[in-house]
Amino acid sequence: MSLYSDNRRRFQAILNEKGIAAVIPTNTVKVRNHDCDFRFRPDSDFWYLTGFAEPDSWLVLLPGEDGGKSILFLRDKDPLQETWQGRRLGIDAAPDALDVDEARNVDDLWDTLGELLADHTSLMWRTGNDEGRDRRMLEVVADLRRRARGGVQPPVELLDPAPILHELRLFKTEAEVELMRAAAAITTEAHTAAMATAAPGVNECEIDALIDYTFRRRGSTGQAYNNIVAGGANACILHYVENDAPLVDGELLLIDAGAEMDYYASDVTRTFPVNGRFSDAQRAVYEVVLRSQIAAVNAVAPGVPFLHIHEIALNELVDGLIELGVCQGTRASVIQDKSYSRFFMHKTSHWLGLDVHDCGTYTADGKPRKLEVGMVLTVEPGLYFDPSLDGVEPKYVGIGVRIEDDILVTPDGHENLTAAIPKTVDAVEAACADSALATAR
Ligand code: GLY
Ligand code: MN
Ligand code: MN
């Protein structure tokens, strides 16, 4: 039994108990330009439940005897289409390969969905993702209503999958954690290779390509999100993705890049000097962010409110900003007047899993949610001294530092999945100087 059929069984057990039928489609292929498509990436809910990465696939789960029934709709084998577009699993092979009860041709989906959903009064369907699909699904439901006089029971409630499915996804199984460790190991290699390879005159795009090369060479399914390779003041643009400027002697390089492994994400940021040695001002800022990040990571444990991790990081950053002379006042007054927010404008953490900003709620019953064993979150404080800001001492202008790790909540506290990536000033400078880690350019 694969981790995906294990996921599906746990989901189905809940659906069965509540008498809910579910229809979960994967993503559609998106046009990039003219007749070229973006590389396909399966929908995370669908992947979680099937481990199947072909487009035009739908999972239908019906409650019933013996744990209910799973039916996968997929494209059938087609030698001509496969010659042009790639191999297909096909209907005959699907039940064994994916451990589903039944496989059917996706061409028959809309003609048979009504029959399958008849007499299931609770239907789980995620609205809002695709208007065309929503319309067709509502047509199926409307048609079942029209047949009510003939004794058919139509769905009377349409349920969002999130409260059940996304709650399951929030808690990682050991098999999922193994994939996230594998993603972290690949990301470790990419970041250390980048530290050793970056130098004045090298372009951000070369480091970007090196990261992608490392991801793919090591068997990653690709980037968990667009790489951010931001030299100097580009680091002050939080989602900088141009990645096309030459690296400058005396500046820092911020890299936020994480590999996926079987679509499970890692999400890591490191910041290091382009020439391998921090200046005094850079080191002073870096040490503040590092202190904040370590304090926040160390606080991760079961029972700790999610927001507390941010509060700890913020306290340390604010203390540091006061020590650096950038903010004036006390910790309490700077937090109260929000003068820190010119330099730290994002939150510290988000859930991590199949999506980089993973599913799962951050509050429960109107209160901040507490961390529980099996959750994975990032911890990523930063300080950004954008050149457009007034009144910043020149030595700090253009410095942007973020440090981000991926943290699993464990019974004893936490496991830092990305701890092997150099982070202290000494470790970072040593990695920058270690030519053995560099990849030939
Ligand atoms: N790389 C996206 C983030 O850190 O949230
Ligand atoms: Mn990140
Ligand atoms: Mn992140």
Short mmCIF file of C-alpha atoms and ligand atoms in Angstrom, two decimals:
data_model
loop_
_atom_site.label_atom_id
_atom_site.label_comp_id
_atom_site.label_asym_id
_atom_site.label_seq_id
_atom_site.Cartn_x
_atom_site.Cartn_y
_atom_site.Cartn_z
CA MET A 1 0.00 0.00 0.00
CA SER A 2 1.50 3.36 -1.02
CA LEU A 3 1.49 6.43 1.16
CA TYR A 4 -1.14 7.84 -1.22
CA SER A 5 -3.57 4.95 -0.90
CA ASP A 6 -2.95 5.14 2.83
CA ASN A 7 -3.91 8.85 2.69
CA ARG A 8 -6.99 7.97 0.66
CA ARG A 9 -8.11 5.26 3.06
CA ARG A 10 -7.91 7.63 6.01
CA PHE A 11 -9.91 10.23 4.07
CA GLN A 12 -12.44 7.63 2.90
CA ALA A 13 -12.93 6.33 6.41
CA ILE A 14 -14.13 9.79 7.47
CA LEU A 15 -16.30 10.21 4.35
CA ASN A 16 -17.83 6.81 4.93
CA GLU A 17 -18.63 7.52 8.53
CA LYS A 18 -20.37 10.76 7.52
CA GLY A 19 -21.98 9.37 4.35
CA ILE A 20 -20.25 11.86 2.03
CA ALA A 21 -19.47 11.31 -1.67
CA ALA A 22 -16.49 13.25 -3.04
CA VAL A 23 -15.33 14.30 -6.49
CA ILE A 24 -11.71 15.48 -6.64
CA PRO A 25 -10.20 16.49 -9.99
CA THR A 26 -6.56 17.17 -10.73
CA ASN A 27 -5.24 20.34 -12.42
CA THR A 28 -5.76 21.13 -16.07
CA VAL A 29 -2.91 21.70 -18.49
CA LYS A 30 -2.34 25.46 -18.85
CA VAL A 31 -1.30 27.15 -22.07
CA ARG A 32 2.00 28.99 -21.78
CA ASN A 33 1.84 30.63 -25.18
CA HIS A 34 0.29 29.71 -28.55
CA ASP A 35 0.48 25.90 -28.65
CA CYS A 36 3.01 25.40 -25.85
CA ASP A 37 1.90 24.35 -22.37
CA PHE A 38 3.36 24.92 -18.92
CA ARG A 39 4.89 21.81 -17.46
CA PHE A 40 2.06 19.94 -15.76
CA ARG A 41 1.89 19.80 -11.99
CA PRO A 42 -0.91 17.76 -10.36
CA ASP A 43 -3.36 19.33 -7.94
CA SER A 44 -2.11 18.77 -4.40
CA ASP A 45 -5.39 17.34 -3.04
CA PHE A 46 -5.61 14.92 -5.95
CA TRP A 47 -1.95 13.91 -5.68
CA TYR A 48 -2.30 13.40 -1.92
CA LEU A 49 -5.10 10.90 -2.52
CA THR A 50 -3.76 9.09 -5.60
CA GLY A 51 -0.04 9.63 -6.26
CA PHE A 52 -1.09 10.01 -9.91
CA ALA A 53 0.40 12.80 -12.00
CA GLU A 54 -1.47 12.62 -15.32
CA PRO A 55 -3.79 15.47 -16.34
CA ASP A 56 -7.48 14.85 -17.13
CA SER A 57 -7.91 12.63 -14.07
CA TRP A 58 -10.69 12.66 -11.51
CA LEU A 59 -11.15 10.73 -8.30
CA VAL A 60 -14.67 9.80 -7.25
CA LEU A 61 -15.16 8.41 -3.76
CA LEU A 62 -18.49 6.90 -2.83
CA PRO A 63 -19.47 5.89 0.70
CA GLY A 64 -20.82 2.39 1.13
CA GLU A 65 -20.10 -1.17 2.19
CA ASP A 66 -16.54 -2.33 2.92
CA GLY A 67 -15.15 1.16 3.35
CA GLY A 68 -16.75 2.65 0.23
CA LYS A 69 -15.61 2.70 -3.35
CA SER A 70 -12.84 4.58 -5.17
CA ILE A 71 -13.18 5.20 -8.91
CA LEU A 72 -10.46 6.87 -10.93
CA PHE A 73 -11.37 8.48 -14.23
CA LEU A 74 -8.33 8.80 -16.48
CA ARG A 75 -7.24 8.94 -20.10
CA ASP A 76 -7.01 5.58 -21.79
CA LYS A 77 -4.00 4.32 -23.70
CA ASP A 78 -3.77 5.91 -27.14
CA PRO A 79 -0.68 5.16 -29.25
CA LEU A 80 -1.09 8.25 -31.42
CA GLN A 81 -1.61 10.68 -28.49
CA GLU A 82 1.18 9.01 -26.52
CA THR A 83 3.56 9.51 -29.45
CA TRP A 84 2.94 13.25 -29.28
CA GLN A 85 2.18 13.94 -25.62
CA GLY A 86 3.82 11.22 -23.56
CA ARG A 87 3.08 7.86 -21.99
CA ARG A 88 -0.17 7.13 -20.20
CA LEU A 89 -0.87 4.61 -17.48
CA GLY A 90 -4.15 3.54 -19.09
CA ILE A 91 -7.37 2.17 -17.67
CA ASP A 92 -6.40 -1.50 -17.43
CA ALA A 93 -3.25 -0.88 -15.40
CA ALA A 94 -4.68 1.79 -13.10
CA PRO A 95 -6.47 -0.29 -10.42
CA ASP A 96 -3.35 -2.28 -9.54
CA ALA A 97 -0.90 0.56 -10.02
CA LEU A 98 -2.86 3.05 -7.92
CA ASP A 99 -4.75 0.69 -5.63
CA VAL A 100 -8.18 2.05 -6.63
CA ASP A 101 -11.30 -0.12 -6.81
CA GLU A 102 -12.15 0.82 -10.37
CA ALA A 103 -10.78 2.78 -13.32
CA ARG A 104 -12.90 4.32 -16.07
CA ASN A 105 -12.36 6.40 -19.17
CA VAL A 106 -12.38 10.14 -18.43
CA ASP A 107 -14.27 10.66 -21.69
CA ASP A 108 -17.27 9.06 -19.93
CA LEU A 109 -17.01 11.20 -16.79
CA TRP A 110 -19.87 13.66 -17.35
CA ASP A 111 -22.19 10.99 -18.75
CA THR A 112 -21.77 8.73 -15.72
CA LEU A 113 -21.26 11.13 -12.82
CA GLY A 114 -25.02 11.58 -12.33
CA GLU A 115 -25.56 7.82 -11.96
CA LEU A 116 -22.67 7.56 -9.49
CA LEU A 117 -23.84 10.46 -7.35
CA ALA A 118 -27.54 9.55 -7.34
CA ASP A 119 -28.82 8.90 -3.80
CA HIS A 120 -25.76 10.47 -2.19
CA THR A 121 -27.23 13.44 -0.35
CA SER A 122 -23.88 14.95 0.75
CA LEU A 123 -21.46 15.85 -2.01
CA MET A 124 -17.93 17.13 -1.45
CA TRP A 125 -16.86 19.40 -4.30
CA ARG A 126 -14.48 22.34 -4.13
CA THR A 127 -16.14 25.30 -5.80
CA GLY A 128 -14.23 28.31 -7.04
CA ASN A 129 -11.27 26.57 -8.65
CA ASP A 130 -12.64 26.34 -12.19
CA GLU A 131 -15.88 28.00 -13.36
CA GLY A 132 -16.41 25.56 -16.22
CA ARG A 133 -16.16 22.55 -13.95
CA ASP A 134 -18.37 24.19 -11.31
CA ARG A 135 -21.03 24.79 -13.96
CA ARG A 136 -20.96 21.19 -15.15
CA MET A 137 -21.05 19.85 -11.62
CA LEU A 138 -24.07 22.03 -10.83
CA GLU A 139 -25.72 20.73 -14.01
CA VAL A 140 -25.20 17.18 -12.73
CA VAL A 141 -26.76 18.15 -9.39
CA ALA A 142 -29.66 19.99 -11.09
CA ASP A 143 -30.33 16.96 -13.27
CA LEU A 144 -30.47 14.71 -10.20
CA ARG A 145 -32.97 17.13 -8.63
CA ARG A 146 -35.14 16.89 -11.71
CA ARG A 147 -35.15 13.15 -11.26
CA ALA A 148 -36.35 13.37 -7.66
CA ARG A 149 -39.93 12.59 -8.67
CA GLY A 150 -38.61 9.30 -10.06
CA GLY A 151 -37.29 8.43 -6.63
CA VAL A 152 -33.71 9.70 -6.99
CA GLN A 153 -32.29 11.48 -3.95
CA PRO A 154 -30.19 14.43 -5.14
CA PRO A 155 -27.32 15.95 -3.15
CA VAL A 156 -28.78 18.42 -0.67
CA GLU A 157 -25.50 19.71 0.70
CA LEU A 158 -22.36 20.71 -1.13
CA LEU A 159 -19.34 20.51 1.11
CA ASP A 160 -15.89 22.04 0.81
CA PRO A 161 -13.15 19.41 1.23
CA ALA A 162 -11.00 21.72 3.36
CA PRO A 163 -12.25 20.97 6.88
CA ILE A 164 -11.66 17.24 6.43
CA LEU A 165 -9.06 16.84 3.68
CA HIS A 166 -6.88 19.83 4.48
CA GLU A 167 -6.95 18.99 8.14
CA LEU A 168 -5.59 15.54 7.23
CA ARG A 169 -2.92 17.09 4.99
CA LEU A 170 -1.80 19.37 7.81
CA PHE A 171 -0.57 16.38 9.84
CA LYS A 172 2.25 14.60 8.05
CA THR A 173 2.64 10.84 8.23
CA GLU A 174 6.11 9.34 8.67
CA ALA A 175 6.19 8.49 4.94
CA GLU A 176 5.42 12.11 4.06
CA VAL A 177 8.05 13.38 6.48
CA GLU A 178 10.57 11.08 4.76
CA LEU A 179 9.79 12.79 1.45
CA MET A 180 10.16 16.20 3.08
CA ARG A 181 13.53 15.11 4.51
CA ALA A 182 14.54 14.04 1.00
CA ALA A 183 13.44 17.41 -0.41
CA ALA A 184 15.43 19.11 2.37
CA ALA A 185 18.55 17.09 1.53
CA ILE A 186 18.40 18.18 -2.11
CA THR A 187 17.79 21.77 -1.07
CA THR A 188 20.80 21.54 1.25
CA GLU A 189 23.01 20.55 -1.66
CA ALA A 190 21.64 23.38 -3.81
CA HIS A 191 22.18 26.08 -1.18
CA THR A 192 25.70 24.93 -0.27
CA ALA A 193 26.63 24.72 -3.97
CA ALA A 194 25.30 28.26 -4.41
CA MET A 195 27.36 29.55 -1.47
CA ALA A 196 30.51 28.04 -2.93
CA THR A 197 29.81 29.18 -6.48
CA ALA A 198 28.61 32.77 -6.04
CA ALA A 199 31.29 35.41 -6.59
CA PRO A 200 31.52 39.00 -7.80
CA GLY A 201 30.60 39.12 -11.49
CA VAL A 202 28.63 35.88 -11.49
CA ASN A 203 25.04 36.58 -12.54
CA GLU A 204 22.04 35.77 -10.37
CA CYS A 205 20.74 33.69 -13.29
CA GLU A 206 23.77 31.39 -13.10
CA ILE A 207 23.04 30.64 -9.45
CA ASP A 208 19.34 30.24 -10.30
CA ALA A 209 20.28 27.67 -12.98
CA LEU A 210 22.69 25.92 -10.61
CA ILE A 211 19.91 25.51 -8.07
CA ASP A 212 17.53 24.07 -10.69
CA TYR A 213 20.27 21.79 -11.99
CA THR A 214 20.92 20.47 -8.49
CA PHE A 215 17.22 19.94 -7.84
CA ARG A 216 16.62 17.99 -11.04
CA ARG A 217 19.89 16.06 -10.98
CA ARG A 218 19.05 14.77 -7.51
CA GLY A 219 15.58 13.53 -8.53
CA SER A 220 13.43 16.39 -7.35
CA THR A 221 10.09 16.93 -9.09
CA GLY A 222 11.25 20.56 -9.42
CA GLN A 223 10.97 23.86 -7.60
CA ALA A 224 8.41 24.13 -4.82
CA TYR A 225 8.02 27.81 -5.91
CA ASN A 226 9.92 30.21 -8.14
CA ASN A 227 13.53 30.54 -6.95
CA ILE A 228 14.43 33.91 -5.45
CA VAL A 229 18.08 34.71 -6.16
CA ALA A 230 18.46 38.28 -5.01
CA GLY A 231 21.78 40.08 -4.87
CA GLY A 232 22.22 43.31 -2.87
CA ALA A 233 19.09 45.46 -2.57
CA ASN A 234 17.09 43.00 -4.70
CA ALA A 235 16.77 41.07 -1.43
CA CYS A 236 14.45 43.82 -0.21
CA ILE A 237 11.88 42.76 -2.83
CA LEU A 238 10.26 39.86 -1.03
CA HIS A 239 9.18 37.94 -4.15
CA TYR A 240 12.02 39.01 -6.45
CA VAL A 241 12.13 36.50 -9.31
CA GLU A 242 13.87 38.33 -12.17
CA ASN A 243 17.15 36.71 -11.06
CA ASP A 244 19.12 38.42 -13.80
CA ALA A 245 21.51 40.91 -12.18
CA PRO A 246 25.28 40.53 -11.79
CA LEU A 247 26.47 39.87 -8.23
CA VAL A 248 28.48 42.72 -6.75
CA ASP A 249 31.56 42.55 -4.57
CA GLY A 250 30.73 43.63 -1.01
CA GLU A 251 27.00 42.85 -1.30
CA LEU A 252 24.92 40.03 0.11
CA LEU A 253 23.05 37.36 -1.84
CA LEU A 254 19.67 36.18 -0.51
CA ILE A 255 18.48 32.85 -1.91
CA ASP A 256 14.99 31.56 -1.16
CA ALA A 257 14.68 28.25 -3.00
CA GLY A 258 13.30 24.84 -2.12
CA ALA A 259 13.07 21.54 -3.96
CA GLU A 260 9.99 19.37 -4.15
CA MET A 261 10.27 15.63 -3.68
CA ASP A 262 7.30 13.78 -5.13
CA TYR A 263 5.66 17.22 -4.91
CA TYR A 264 6.37 17.58 -1.17
CA ALA A 265 7.98 20.97 -0.62
CA SER A 266 10.94 22.39 1.16
CA ASP A 267 11.23 26.16 1.61
CA VAL A 268 14.61 27.54 2.61
CA THR A 269 16.25 30.95 2.67
CA ARG A 270 19.90 31.65 3.27
CA THR A 271 21.76 34.94 2.96
CA PHE A 272 25.51 35.11 2.48
CA PRO A 273 28.22 37.51 1.27
CA VAL A 274 28.95 37.44 -2.46
CA ASN A 275 32.70 37.68 -1.76
CA GLY A 276 32.58 35.17 1.09
CA ARG A 277 33.13 37.58 4.02
CA PHE A 278 30.46 39.58 5.85
CA SER A 279 31.22 43.28 6.35
CA ASP A 280 30.76 44.57 9.91
CA ALA A 281 27.38 46.12 9.10
CA GLN A 282 26.18 43.02 7.26
CA ARG A 283 27.29 40.78 10.09
CA ALA A 284 25.54 42.97 12.66
CA VAL A 285 22.23 42.73 10.77
CA TYR A 286 22.73 39.04 10.04
CA GLU A 287 23.39 38.24 13.70
CA VAL A 288 20.12 39.93 14.69
CA VAL A 289 18.11 37.88 12.19
CA LEU A 290 19.98 34.72 13.18
CA ARG A 291 19.30 35.28 16.87
CA SER A 292 15.63 35.86 16.11
CA GLN A 293 15.38 32.79 13.89
CA ILE A 294 17.11 30.48 16.36
CA ALA A 295 14.96 31.73 19.26
CA ALA A 296 11.79 31.14 17.22
CA VAL A 297 12.90 27.68 16.03
CA ASN A 298 13.78 26.70 19.59
CA ALA A 299 10.26 27.63 20.72
CA VAL A 300 8.56 25.16 18.36
CA ALA A 301 6.92 22.42 20.41
CA PRO A 302 3.52 20.79 20.83
CA GLY A 303 1.06 23.05 22.61
CA VAL A 304 2.74 26.32 21.63
CA PRO A 305 0.35 28.73 19.84
CA PHE A 306 1.29 29.21 16.18
CA LEU A 307 1.39 32.98 16.61
CA HIS A 308 3.80 32.70 19.55
CA ILE A 309 6.57 31.70 17.12
CA HIS A 310 6.09 35.01 15.31
CA GLU A 311 5.99 36.95 18.59
CA ILE A 312 9.31 35.45 19.71
CA ALA A 313 10.95 36.23 16.38
CA LEU A 314 9.55 39.76 16.42
CA ASN A 315 10.75 40.45 19.98
CA GLU A 316 14.30 39.50 19.01
CA LEU A 317 14.20 41.49 15.78
CA VAL A 318 12.93 44.57 17.60
CA ASP A 319 15.62 44.27 20.30
CA GLY A 320 18.15 44.01 17.48
CA LEU A 321 16.77 47.02 15.60
CA ILE A 322 17.08 49.08 18.79
CA GLU A 323 20.66 47.84 19.34
CA LEU A 324 21.54 48.70 15.75
CA GLY A 325 20.17 52.20 16.34
CA VAL A 326 17.62 51.78 13.57
CA CYS A 327 14.56 51.94 15.81
CA GLN A 328 14.22 54.18 18.87
CA GLY A 329 12.36 53.33 22.07
CA THR A 330 11.71 50.18 24.03
CA ARG A 331 10.71 46.75 22.76
CA ALA A 332 7.14 47.46 23.81
CA SER A 333 6.99 50.94 22.26
CA VAL A 334 8.54 49.85 18.96
CA ILE A 335 6.06 46.97 18.71
CA GLN A 336 3.24 49.32 19.68
CA ASP A 337 4.13 52.04 17.15
CA LYS A 338 5.05 49.43 14.51
CA SER A 339 8.18 51.35 13.52
CA TYR A 340 9.83 47.95 13.00
CA SER A 341 7.45 47.18 10.13
CA ARG A 342 9.43 49.29 7.67
CA PHE A 343 12.15 46.63 8.00
CA PHE A 344 10.13 43.47 8.79
CA MET A 345 6.80 43.46 6.99
CA HIS A 346 5.88 39.78 6.81
CA LYS A 347 4.94 37.07 9.28
CA THR A 348 7.40 34.47 10.50
CA SER A 349 5.77 31.15 9.63
CA HIS A 350 3.40 29.22 7.41
CA TRP A 351 2.44 25.57 7.09
CA LEU A 352 4.51 23.51 4.67
CA GLY A 353 3.60 20.33 2.79
CA LEU A 354 2.45 19.56 -0.73
CA ASP A 355 1.95 23.31 -1.15
CA VAL A 356 4.67 25.67 -0.07
CA HIS A 357 2.04 27.76 1.70
CA ASP A 358 0.28 24.61 2.72
CA CYS A 359 -3.36 24.08 3.54
CA GLY A 360 -4.65 24.02 7.10
CA THR A 361 -6.19 26.70 9.28
CA TYR A 362 -4.18 29.01 11.52
CA THR A 363 -6.94 29.49 14.05
CA ALA A 364 -9.31 27.07 15.70
CA ASP A 365 -12.61 28.11 17.30
CA GLY A 366 -11.60 31.73 16.84
CA LYS A 367 -8.39 31.26 18.82
CA PRO A 368 -4.80 31.00 17.57
CA ARG A 369 -4.11 27.38 16.79
CA LYS A 370 -1.64 25.42 18.90
CA LEU A 371 1.17 23.41 17.32
CA GLU A 372 0.68 19.63 17.28
CA VAL A 373 2.93 16.67 16.51
CA GLY A 374 3.19 16.06 12.76
CA MET A 375 2.69 19.66 11.63
CA VAL A 376 5.48 21.23 9.56
CA LEU A 377 6.00 24.98 9.53
CA THR A 378 8.64 27.39 8.31
CA VAL A 379 10.44 29.86 10.55
CA GLU A 380 11.66 32.79 8.47
CA PRO A 381 12.30 36.17 10.05
CA GLY A 382 14.11 38.82 8.03
CA LEU A 383 15.24 42.44 7.98
CA TYR A 384 15.17 44.54 4.82
CA PHE A 385 16.73 47.97 4.44
CA ASP A 386 15.30 49.03 1.12
CA PRO A 387 17.16 51.97 -0.49
CA SER A 388 13.87 53.85 -0.82
CA LEU A 389 13.45 54.12 2.97
CA ASP A 390 14.25 57.46 4.61
CA GLY A 391 16.49 57.95 7.59
CA VAL A 392 18.48 54.71 7.47
CA GLU A 393 22.19 54.86 8.24
CA PRO A 394 24.05 54.47 4.92
CA LYS A 395 25.95 51.40 6.12
CA TYR A 396 22.68 49.44 6.33
CA VAL A 397 21.11 50.66 3.09
CA GLY A 398 20.59 47.86 0.56
CA ILE A 399 21.01 45.05 3.09
CA GLY A 400 18.31 42.39 3.03
CA VAL A 401 18.61 39.29 5.20
CA ARG A 402 16.18 36.41 5.67
CA ILE A 403 16.89 33.02 7.24
CA GLU A 404 14.32 30.26 6.80
CA ASP A 405 14.17 26.64 7.95
CA ASP A 406 11.51 23.91 7.81
CA ILE A 407 10.48 22.63 11.23
CA LEU A 408 8.60 19.43 12.06
CA VAL A 409 6.73 19.41 15.37
CA THR A 410 7.72 16.26 17.29
CA PRO A 411 6.64 14.83 20.68
CA ASP A 412 9.88 16.15 22.21
CA GLY A 413 9.71 19.56 20.58
CA HIS A 414 10.81 19.77 16.99
CA GLU A 415 13.11 18.52 14.25
CA ASN A 416 14.73 21.06 11.95
CA LEU A 417 14.50 19.34 8.56
CA THR A 418 16.89 21.84 6.99
CA ALA A 419 19.42 22.08 9.83
CA ALA A 420 22.29 20.87 7.61
CA ILE A 421 22.33 24.07 5.57
CA PRO A 422 25.05 26.42 6.90
CA LYS A 423 23.53 29.18 9.01
CA THR A 424 25.93 30.64 11.56
CA VAL A 425 28.31 33.36 10.34
CA ASP A 426 31.28 30.98 10.62
CA ALA A 427 29.50 28.10 8.87
CA VAL A 428 28.27 30.34 6.06
CA GLU A 429 31.70 31.87 5.48
CA ALA A 430 33.28 28.40 5.51
CA ALA A 431 30.75 27.14 2.94
CA CYS A 432 31.42 30.17 0.73
CA ALA A 433 35.14 29.33 0.82
CA ASP A 434 34.72 25.59 0.24
CA SER A 435 35.48 25.14 -3.44
CA ALA A 436 34.80 21.41 -3.12
CA LEU A 437 31.10 22.28 -2.86
CA ALA A 438 31.14 24.44 -5.97
CA THR A 439 29.70 23.20 -9.21
CA ALA A 440 31.71 23.82 -12.39
CA ARG A 441 30.46 26.87 -14.26
N1 GLY B 1 9.36 31.06 -0.51
C1 GLY B 1 8.11 31.53 -0.11
C2 GLY B 1 8.07 31.75 1.32
O1 GLY B 1 9.09 31.75 1.97
O2 GLY B 1 7.03 31.88 1.91
MN MN B 2 10.85 30.81 1.34
MN MN B 3 8.36 30.36 3.49
#
